[in-house]
PDB file of C-alpha atoms in Angstrom:
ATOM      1  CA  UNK A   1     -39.537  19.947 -25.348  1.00 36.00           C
ATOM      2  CA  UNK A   2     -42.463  17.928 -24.407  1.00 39.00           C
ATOM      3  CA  UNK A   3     -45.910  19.855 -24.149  1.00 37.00           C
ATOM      4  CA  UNK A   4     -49.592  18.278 -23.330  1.00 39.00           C
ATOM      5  CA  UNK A   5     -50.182  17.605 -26.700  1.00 39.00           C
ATOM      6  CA  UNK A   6     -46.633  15.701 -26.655  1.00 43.00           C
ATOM      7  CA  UNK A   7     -46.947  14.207 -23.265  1.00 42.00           C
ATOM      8  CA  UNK A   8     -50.811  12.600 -24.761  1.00 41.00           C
ATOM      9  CA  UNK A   9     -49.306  11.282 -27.728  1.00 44.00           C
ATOM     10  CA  UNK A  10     -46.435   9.784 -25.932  1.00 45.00           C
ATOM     11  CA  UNK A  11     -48.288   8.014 -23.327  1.00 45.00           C
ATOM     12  CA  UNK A  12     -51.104   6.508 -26.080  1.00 41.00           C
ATOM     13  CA  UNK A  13     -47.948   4.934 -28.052  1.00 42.00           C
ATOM     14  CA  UNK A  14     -46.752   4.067 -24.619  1.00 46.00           C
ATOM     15  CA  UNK A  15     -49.632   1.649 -24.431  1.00 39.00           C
ATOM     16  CA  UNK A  16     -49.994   1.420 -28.008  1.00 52.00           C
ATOM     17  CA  UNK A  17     -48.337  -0.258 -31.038  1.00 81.00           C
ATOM     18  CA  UNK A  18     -44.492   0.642 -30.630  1.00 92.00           C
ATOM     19  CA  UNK A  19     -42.817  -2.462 -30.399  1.00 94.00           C
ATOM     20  CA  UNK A  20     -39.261  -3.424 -31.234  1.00 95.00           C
ATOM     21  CA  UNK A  21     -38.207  -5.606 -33.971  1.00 95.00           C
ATOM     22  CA  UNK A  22     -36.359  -8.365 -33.273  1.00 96.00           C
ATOM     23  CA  UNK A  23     -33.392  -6.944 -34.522  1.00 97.00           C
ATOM     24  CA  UNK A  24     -33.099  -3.410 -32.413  1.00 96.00           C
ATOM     25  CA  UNK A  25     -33.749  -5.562 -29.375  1.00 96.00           C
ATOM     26  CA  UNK A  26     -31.125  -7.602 -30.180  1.00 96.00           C
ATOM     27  CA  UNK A  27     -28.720  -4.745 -31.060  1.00 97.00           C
ATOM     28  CA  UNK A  28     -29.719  -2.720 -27.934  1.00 97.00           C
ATOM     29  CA  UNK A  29     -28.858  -5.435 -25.902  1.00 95.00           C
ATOM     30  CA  UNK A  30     -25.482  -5.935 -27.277  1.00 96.00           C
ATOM     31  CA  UNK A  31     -25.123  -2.191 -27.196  1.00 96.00           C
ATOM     32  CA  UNK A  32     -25.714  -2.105 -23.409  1.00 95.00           C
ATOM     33  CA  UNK A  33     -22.928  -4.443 -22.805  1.00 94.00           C
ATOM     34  CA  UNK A  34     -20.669  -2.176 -24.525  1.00 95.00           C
ATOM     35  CA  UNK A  35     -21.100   0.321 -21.096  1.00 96.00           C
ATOM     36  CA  UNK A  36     -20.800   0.091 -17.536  1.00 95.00           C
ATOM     37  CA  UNK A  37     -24.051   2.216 -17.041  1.00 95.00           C
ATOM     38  CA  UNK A  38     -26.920   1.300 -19.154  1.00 93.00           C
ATOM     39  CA  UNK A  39     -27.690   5.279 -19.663  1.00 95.00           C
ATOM     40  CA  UNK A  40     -24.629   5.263 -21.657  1.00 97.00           C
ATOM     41  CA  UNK A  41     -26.074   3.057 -24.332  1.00 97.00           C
ATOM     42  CA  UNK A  42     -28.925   6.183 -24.681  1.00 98.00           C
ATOM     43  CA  UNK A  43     -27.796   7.390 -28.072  1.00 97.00           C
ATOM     44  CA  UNK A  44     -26.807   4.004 -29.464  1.00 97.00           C
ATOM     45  CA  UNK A  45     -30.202   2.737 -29.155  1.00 98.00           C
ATOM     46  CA  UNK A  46     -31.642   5.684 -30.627  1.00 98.00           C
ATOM     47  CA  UNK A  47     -29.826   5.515 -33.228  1.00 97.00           C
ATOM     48  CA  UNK A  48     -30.718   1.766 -34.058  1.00 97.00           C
ATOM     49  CA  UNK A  49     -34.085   2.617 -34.014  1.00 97.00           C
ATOM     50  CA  UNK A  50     -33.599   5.188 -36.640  1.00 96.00           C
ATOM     51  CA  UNK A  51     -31.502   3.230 -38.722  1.00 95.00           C
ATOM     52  CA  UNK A  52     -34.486   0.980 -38.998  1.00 95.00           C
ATOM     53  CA  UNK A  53     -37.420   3.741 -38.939  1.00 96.00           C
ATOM     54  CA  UNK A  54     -35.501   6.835 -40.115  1.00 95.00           C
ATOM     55  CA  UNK A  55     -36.729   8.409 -36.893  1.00 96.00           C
ATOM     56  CA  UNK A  56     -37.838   7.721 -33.870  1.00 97.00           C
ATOM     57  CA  UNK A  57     -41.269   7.498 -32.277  1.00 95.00           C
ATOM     58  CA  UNK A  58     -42.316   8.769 -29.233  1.00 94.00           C
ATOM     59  CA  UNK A  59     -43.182   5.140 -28.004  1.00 95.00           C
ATOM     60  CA  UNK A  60     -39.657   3.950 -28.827  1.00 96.00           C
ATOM     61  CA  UNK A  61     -38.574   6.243 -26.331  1.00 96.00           C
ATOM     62  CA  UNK A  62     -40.239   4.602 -23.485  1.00 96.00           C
ATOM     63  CA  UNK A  63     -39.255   1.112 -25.004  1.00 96.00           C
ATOM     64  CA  UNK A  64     -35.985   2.299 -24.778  1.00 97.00           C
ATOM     65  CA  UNK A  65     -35.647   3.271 -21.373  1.00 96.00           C
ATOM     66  CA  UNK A  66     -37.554   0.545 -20.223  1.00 95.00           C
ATOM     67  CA  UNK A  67     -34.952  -1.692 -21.723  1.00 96.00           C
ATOM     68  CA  UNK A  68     -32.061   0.635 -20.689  1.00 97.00           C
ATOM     69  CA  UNK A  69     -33.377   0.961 -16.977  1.00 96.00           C
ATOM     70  CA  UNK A  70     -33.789   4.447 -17.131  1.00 97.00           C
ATOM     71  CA  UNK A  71     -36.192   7.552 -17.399  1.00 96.00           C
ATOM     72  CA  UNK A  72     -38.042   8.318 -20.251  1.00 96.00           C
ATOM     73  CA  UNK A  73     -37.104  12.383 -19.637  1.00 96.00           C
ATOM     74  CA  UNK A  74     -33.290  11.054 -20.181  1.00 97.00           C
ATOM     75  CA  UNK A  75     -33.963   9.331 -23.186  1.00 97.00           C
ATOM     76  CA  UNK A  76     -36.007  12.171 -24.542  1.00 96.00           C
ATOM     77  CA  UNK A  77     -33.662  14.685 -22.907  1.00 96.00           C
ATOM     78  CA  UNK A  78     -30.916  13.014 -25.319  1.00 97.00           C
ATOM     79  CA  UNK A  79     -33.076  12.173 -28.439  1.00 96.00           C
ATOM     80  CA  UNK A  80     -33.710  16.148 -28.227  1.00 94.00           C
ATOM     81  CA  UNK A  81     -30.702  17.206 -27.923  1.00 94.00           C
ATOM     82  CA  UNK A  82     -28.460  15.934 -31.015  1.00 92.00           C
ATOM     83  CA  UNK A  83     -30.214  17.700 -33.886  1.00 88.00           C
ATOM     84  CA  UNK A  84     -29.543  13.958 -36.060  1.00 92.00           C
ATOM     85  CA  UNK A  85     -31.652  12.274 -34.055  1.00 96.00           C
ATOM     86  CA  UNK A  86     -35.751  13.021 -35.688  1.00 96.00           C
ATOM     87  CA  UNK A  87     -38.395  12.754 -33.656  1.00 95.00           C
ATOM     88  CA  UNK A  88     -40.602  13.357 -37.231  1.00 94.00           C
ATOM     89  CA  UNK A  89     -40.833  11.238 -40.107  1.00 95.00           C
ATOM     90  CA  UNK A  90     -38.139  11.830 -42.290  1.00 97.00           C
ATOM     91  CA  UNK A  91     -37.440  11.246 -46.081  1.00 97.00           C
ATOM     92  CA  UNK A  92     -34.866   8.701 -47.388  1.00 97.00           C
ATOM     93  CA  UNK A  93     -32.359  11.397 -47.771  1.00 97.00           C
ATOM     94  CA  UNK A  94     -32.198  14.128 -45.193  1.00 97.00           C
ATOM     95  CA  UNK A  95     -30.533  17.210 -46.335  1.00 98.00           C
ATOM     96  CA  UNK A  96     -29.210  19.565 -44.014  1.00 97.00           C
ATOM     97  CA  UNK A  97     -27.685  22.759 -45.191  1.00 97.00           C
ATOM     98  CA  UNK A  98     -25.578  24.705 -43.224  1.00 96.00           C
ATOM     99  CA  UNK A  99     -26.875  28.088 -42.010  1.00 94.00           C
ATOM    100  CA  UNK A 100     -23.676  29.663 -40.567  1.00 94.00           C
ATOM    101  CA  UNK A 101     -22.344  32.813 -40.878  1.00 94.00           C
ATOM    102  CA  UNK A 102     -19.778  31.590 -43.250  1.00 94.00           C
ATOM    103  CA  UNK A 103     -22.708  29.721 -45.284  1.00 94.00           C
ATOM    104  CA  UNK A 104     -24.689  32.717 -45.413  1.00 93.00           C
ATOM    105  CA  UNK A 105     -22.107  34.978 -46.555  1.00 95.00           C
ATOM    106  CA  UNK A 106     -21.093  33.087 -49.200  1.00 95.00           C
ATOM    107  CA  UNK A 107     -24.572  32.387 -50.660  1.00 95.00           C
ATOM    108  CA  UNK A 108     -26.560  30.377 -48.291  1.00 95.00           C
ATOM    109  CA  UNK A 109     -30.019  32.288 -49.332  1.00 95.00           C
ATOM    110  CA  UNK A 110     -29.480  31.240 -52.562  1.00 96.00           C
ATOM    111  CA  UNK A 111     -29.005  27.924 -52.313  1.00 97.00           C
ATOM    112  CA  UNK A 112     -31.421  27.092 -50.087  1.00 97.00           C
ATOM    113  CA  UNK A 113     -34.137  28.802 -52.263  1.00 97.00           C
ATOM    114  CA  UNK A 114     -32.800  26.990 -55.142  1.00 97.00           C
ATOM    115  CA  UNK A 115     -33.215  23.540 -52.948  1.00 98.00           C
ATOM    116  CA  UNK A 116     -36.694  24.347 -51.937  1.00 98.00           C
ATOM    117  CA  UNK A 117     -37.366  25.634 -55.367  1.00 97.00           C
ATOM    118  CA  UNK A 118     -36.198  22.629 -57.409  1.00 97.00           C
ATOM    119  CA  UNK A 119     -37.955  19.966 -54.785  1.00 97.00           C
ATOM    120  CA  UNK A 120     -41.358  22.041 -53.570  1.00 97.00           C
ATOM    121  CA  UNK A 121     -40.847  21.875 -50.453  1.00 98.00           C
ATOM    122  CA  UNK A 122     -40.253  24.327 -47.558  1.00 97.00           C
ATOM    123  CA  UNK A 123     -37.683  23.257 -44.739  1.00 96.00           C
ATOM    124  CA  UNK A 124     -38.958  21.020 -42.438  1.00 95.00           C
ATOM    125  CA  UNK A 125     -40.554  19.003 -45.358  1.00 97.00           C
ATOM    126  CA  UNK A 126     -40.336  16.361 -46.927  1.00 97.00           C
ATOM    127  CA  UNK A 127     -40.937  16.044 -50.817  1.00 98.00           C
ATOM    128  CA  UNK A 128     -43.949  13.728 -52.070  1.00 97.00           C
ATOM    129  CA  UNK A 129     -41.980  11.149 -52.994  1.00 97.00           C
ATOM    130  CA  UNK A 130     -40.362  10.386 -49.720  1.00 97.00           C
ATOM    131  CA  UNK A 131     -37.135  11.328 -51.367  1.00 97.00           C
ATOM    132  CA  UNK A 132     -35.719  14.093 -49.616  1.00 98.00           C
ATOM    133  CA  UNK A 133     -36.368  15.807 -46.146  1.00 98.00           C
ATOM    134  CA  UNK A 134     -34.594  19.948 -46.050  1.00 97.00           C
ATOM    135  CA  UNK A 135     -33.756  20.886 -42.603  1.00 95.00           C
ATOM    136  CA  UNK A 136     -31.394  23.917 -41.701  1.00 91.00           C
ATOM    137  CA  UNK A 137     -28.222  23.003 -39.669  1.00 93.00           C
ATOM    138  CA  UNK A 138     -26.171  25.200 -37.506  1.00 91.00           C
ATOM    139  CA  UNK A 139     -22.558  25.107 -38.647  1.00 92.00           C
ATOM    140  CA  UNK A 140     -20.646  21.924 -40.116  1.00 94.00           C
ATOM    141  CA  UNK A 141     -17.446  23.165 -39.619  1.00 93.00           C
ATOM    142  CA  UNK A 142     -15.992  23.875 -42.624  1.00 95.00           C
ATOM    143  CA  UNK A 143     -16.464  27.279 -43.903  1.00 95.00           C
ATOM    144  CA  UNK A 144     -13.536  27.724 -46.229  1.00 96.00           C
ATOM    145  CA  UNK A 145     -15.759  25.355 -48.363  1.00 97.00           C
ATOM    146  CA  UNK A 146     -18.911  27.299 -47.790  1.00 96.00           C
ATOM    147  CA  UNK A 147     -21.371  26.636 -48.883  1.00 97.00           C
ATOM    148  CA  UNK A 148     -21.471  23.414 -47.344  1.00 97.00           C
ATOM    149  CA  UNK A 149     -24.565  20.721 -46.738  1.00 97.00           C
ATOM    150  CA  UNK A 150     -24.998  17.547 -45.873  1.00 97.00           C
ATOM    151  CA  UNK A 151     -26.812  14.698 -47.647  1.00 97.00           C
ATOM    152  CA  UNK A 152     -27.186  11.874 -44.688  1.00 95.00           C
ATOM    153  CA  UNK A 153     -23.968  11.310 -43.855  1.00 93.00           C
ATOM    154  CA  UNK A 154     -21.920  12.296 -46.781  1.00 97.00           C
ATOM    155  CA  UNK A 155     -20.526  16.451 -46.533  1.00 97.00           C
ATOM    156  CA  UNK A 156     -20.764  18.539 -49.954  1.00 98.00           C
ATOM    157  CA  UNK A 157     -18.740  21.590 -50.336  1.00 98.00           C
ATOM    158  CA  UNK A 158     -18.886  24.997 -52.038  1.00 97.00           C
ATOM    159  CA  UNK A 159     -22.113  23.748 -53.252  1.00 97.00           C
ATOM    160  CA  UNK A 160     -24.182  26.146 -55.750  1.00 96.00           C
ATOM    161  CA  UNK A 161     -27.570  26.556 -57.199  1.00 96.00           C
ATOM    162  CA  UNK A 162     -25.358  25.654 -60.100  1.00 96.00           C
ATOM    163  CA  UNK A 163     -24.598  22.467 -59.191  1.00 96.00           C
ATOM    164  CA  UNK A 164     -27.237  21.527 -57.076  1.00 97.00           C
ATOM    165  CA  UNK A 165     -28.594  18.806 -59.289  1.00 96.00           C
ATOM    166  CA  UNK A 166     -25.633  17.225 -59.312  1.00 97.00           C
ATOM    167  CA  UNK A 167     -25.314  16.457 -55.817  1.00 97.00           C
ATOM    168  CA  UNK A 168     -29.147  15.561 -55.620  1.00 97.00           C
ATOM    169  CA  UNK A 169     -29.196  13.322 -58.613  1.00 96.00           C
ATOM    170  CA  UNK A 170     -26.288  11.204 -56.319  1.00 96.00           C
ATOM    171  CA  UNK A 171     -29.519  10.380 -54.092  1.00 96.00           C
ATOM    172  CA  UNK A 172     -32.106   8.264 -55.702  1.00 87.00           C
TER     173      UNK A 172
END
């Protein structure tokens, strides 16, 4: 949701640094060619912007729908809505554990303490080291393997405090 702070900060990247390498531009452009409506290429080009950035800056929302040919409040409108897309600096690994009501019967509490515990860092943060972002998620689908979270892309199941360190020492 976009507030006066937000709406400030948003128009001073507007007219400040944001730029796009040479390489989104090009792969937004092929992207919109993949669509007969430019709007359709929304989430594409977000996410080629995060691929690059590992999230996505409020000016790269008005670059995007300048190059789209559409509003920025429908590329923010879509950048806010998909809970992968970060509109904060993120670590090199996000994990997102699954807060469910499958997850949190079958030991979400203590997992997540043990995550936050074992990096120092509360969710929403991102250890000092860059390394890791925690973030809660709302259901990954698969809670005969709960507890479940997600490392980037990759899903771990019927993870523990237990093995924790096992699935973080995957991510270096």
């Amino acid at each position: 949701m976009l507030t006066a702070n937000t709406t400030q900060t948003i128009a001073s990247d507007r007219v400040g640094d944001f730029e796009f390498s040479a390489f989104e531009r090009e792969q937004i452009e092929h992207a919109i060619h993949h669509y007969a409506e430019p709007r359709a290429a929304i989430i594409d080009a977000l996410k080629i912007v995060q691929s690059q950035r590992r999230w996505v800056p409020d000016g790269a929302v008005y670059a995007i729908a300048d190059i789209l040919g559409v509003g920025a409040g429908d590329v923010e409108g879509v950048a806010t809505f998909y809970n992968r897309i970060y509109r904060q600096p993120v670590g090199r690994h996000v994990i997102a554990v699954c807060d469910s009501i499958g997850c949190f019967l079958m030991g979400f509490d203590q997992l997540y303490g043990s995550i936050q515990q074992k990096l120092g860092i509360k969710p929403g943060q991102t250890t000092a080291d860059d390394r890791f972002t925690l973030l809660p998620i709302v259901c990954l689908g698969a809670c005969d393997k709960a507890p479940v979270l997600m490392v980037n892309d990759a899903t771990h199941f019927n993870v523990t405090p237990e093995n924790i360190d096992s699935v973080l020492e995957q991510y270096k």
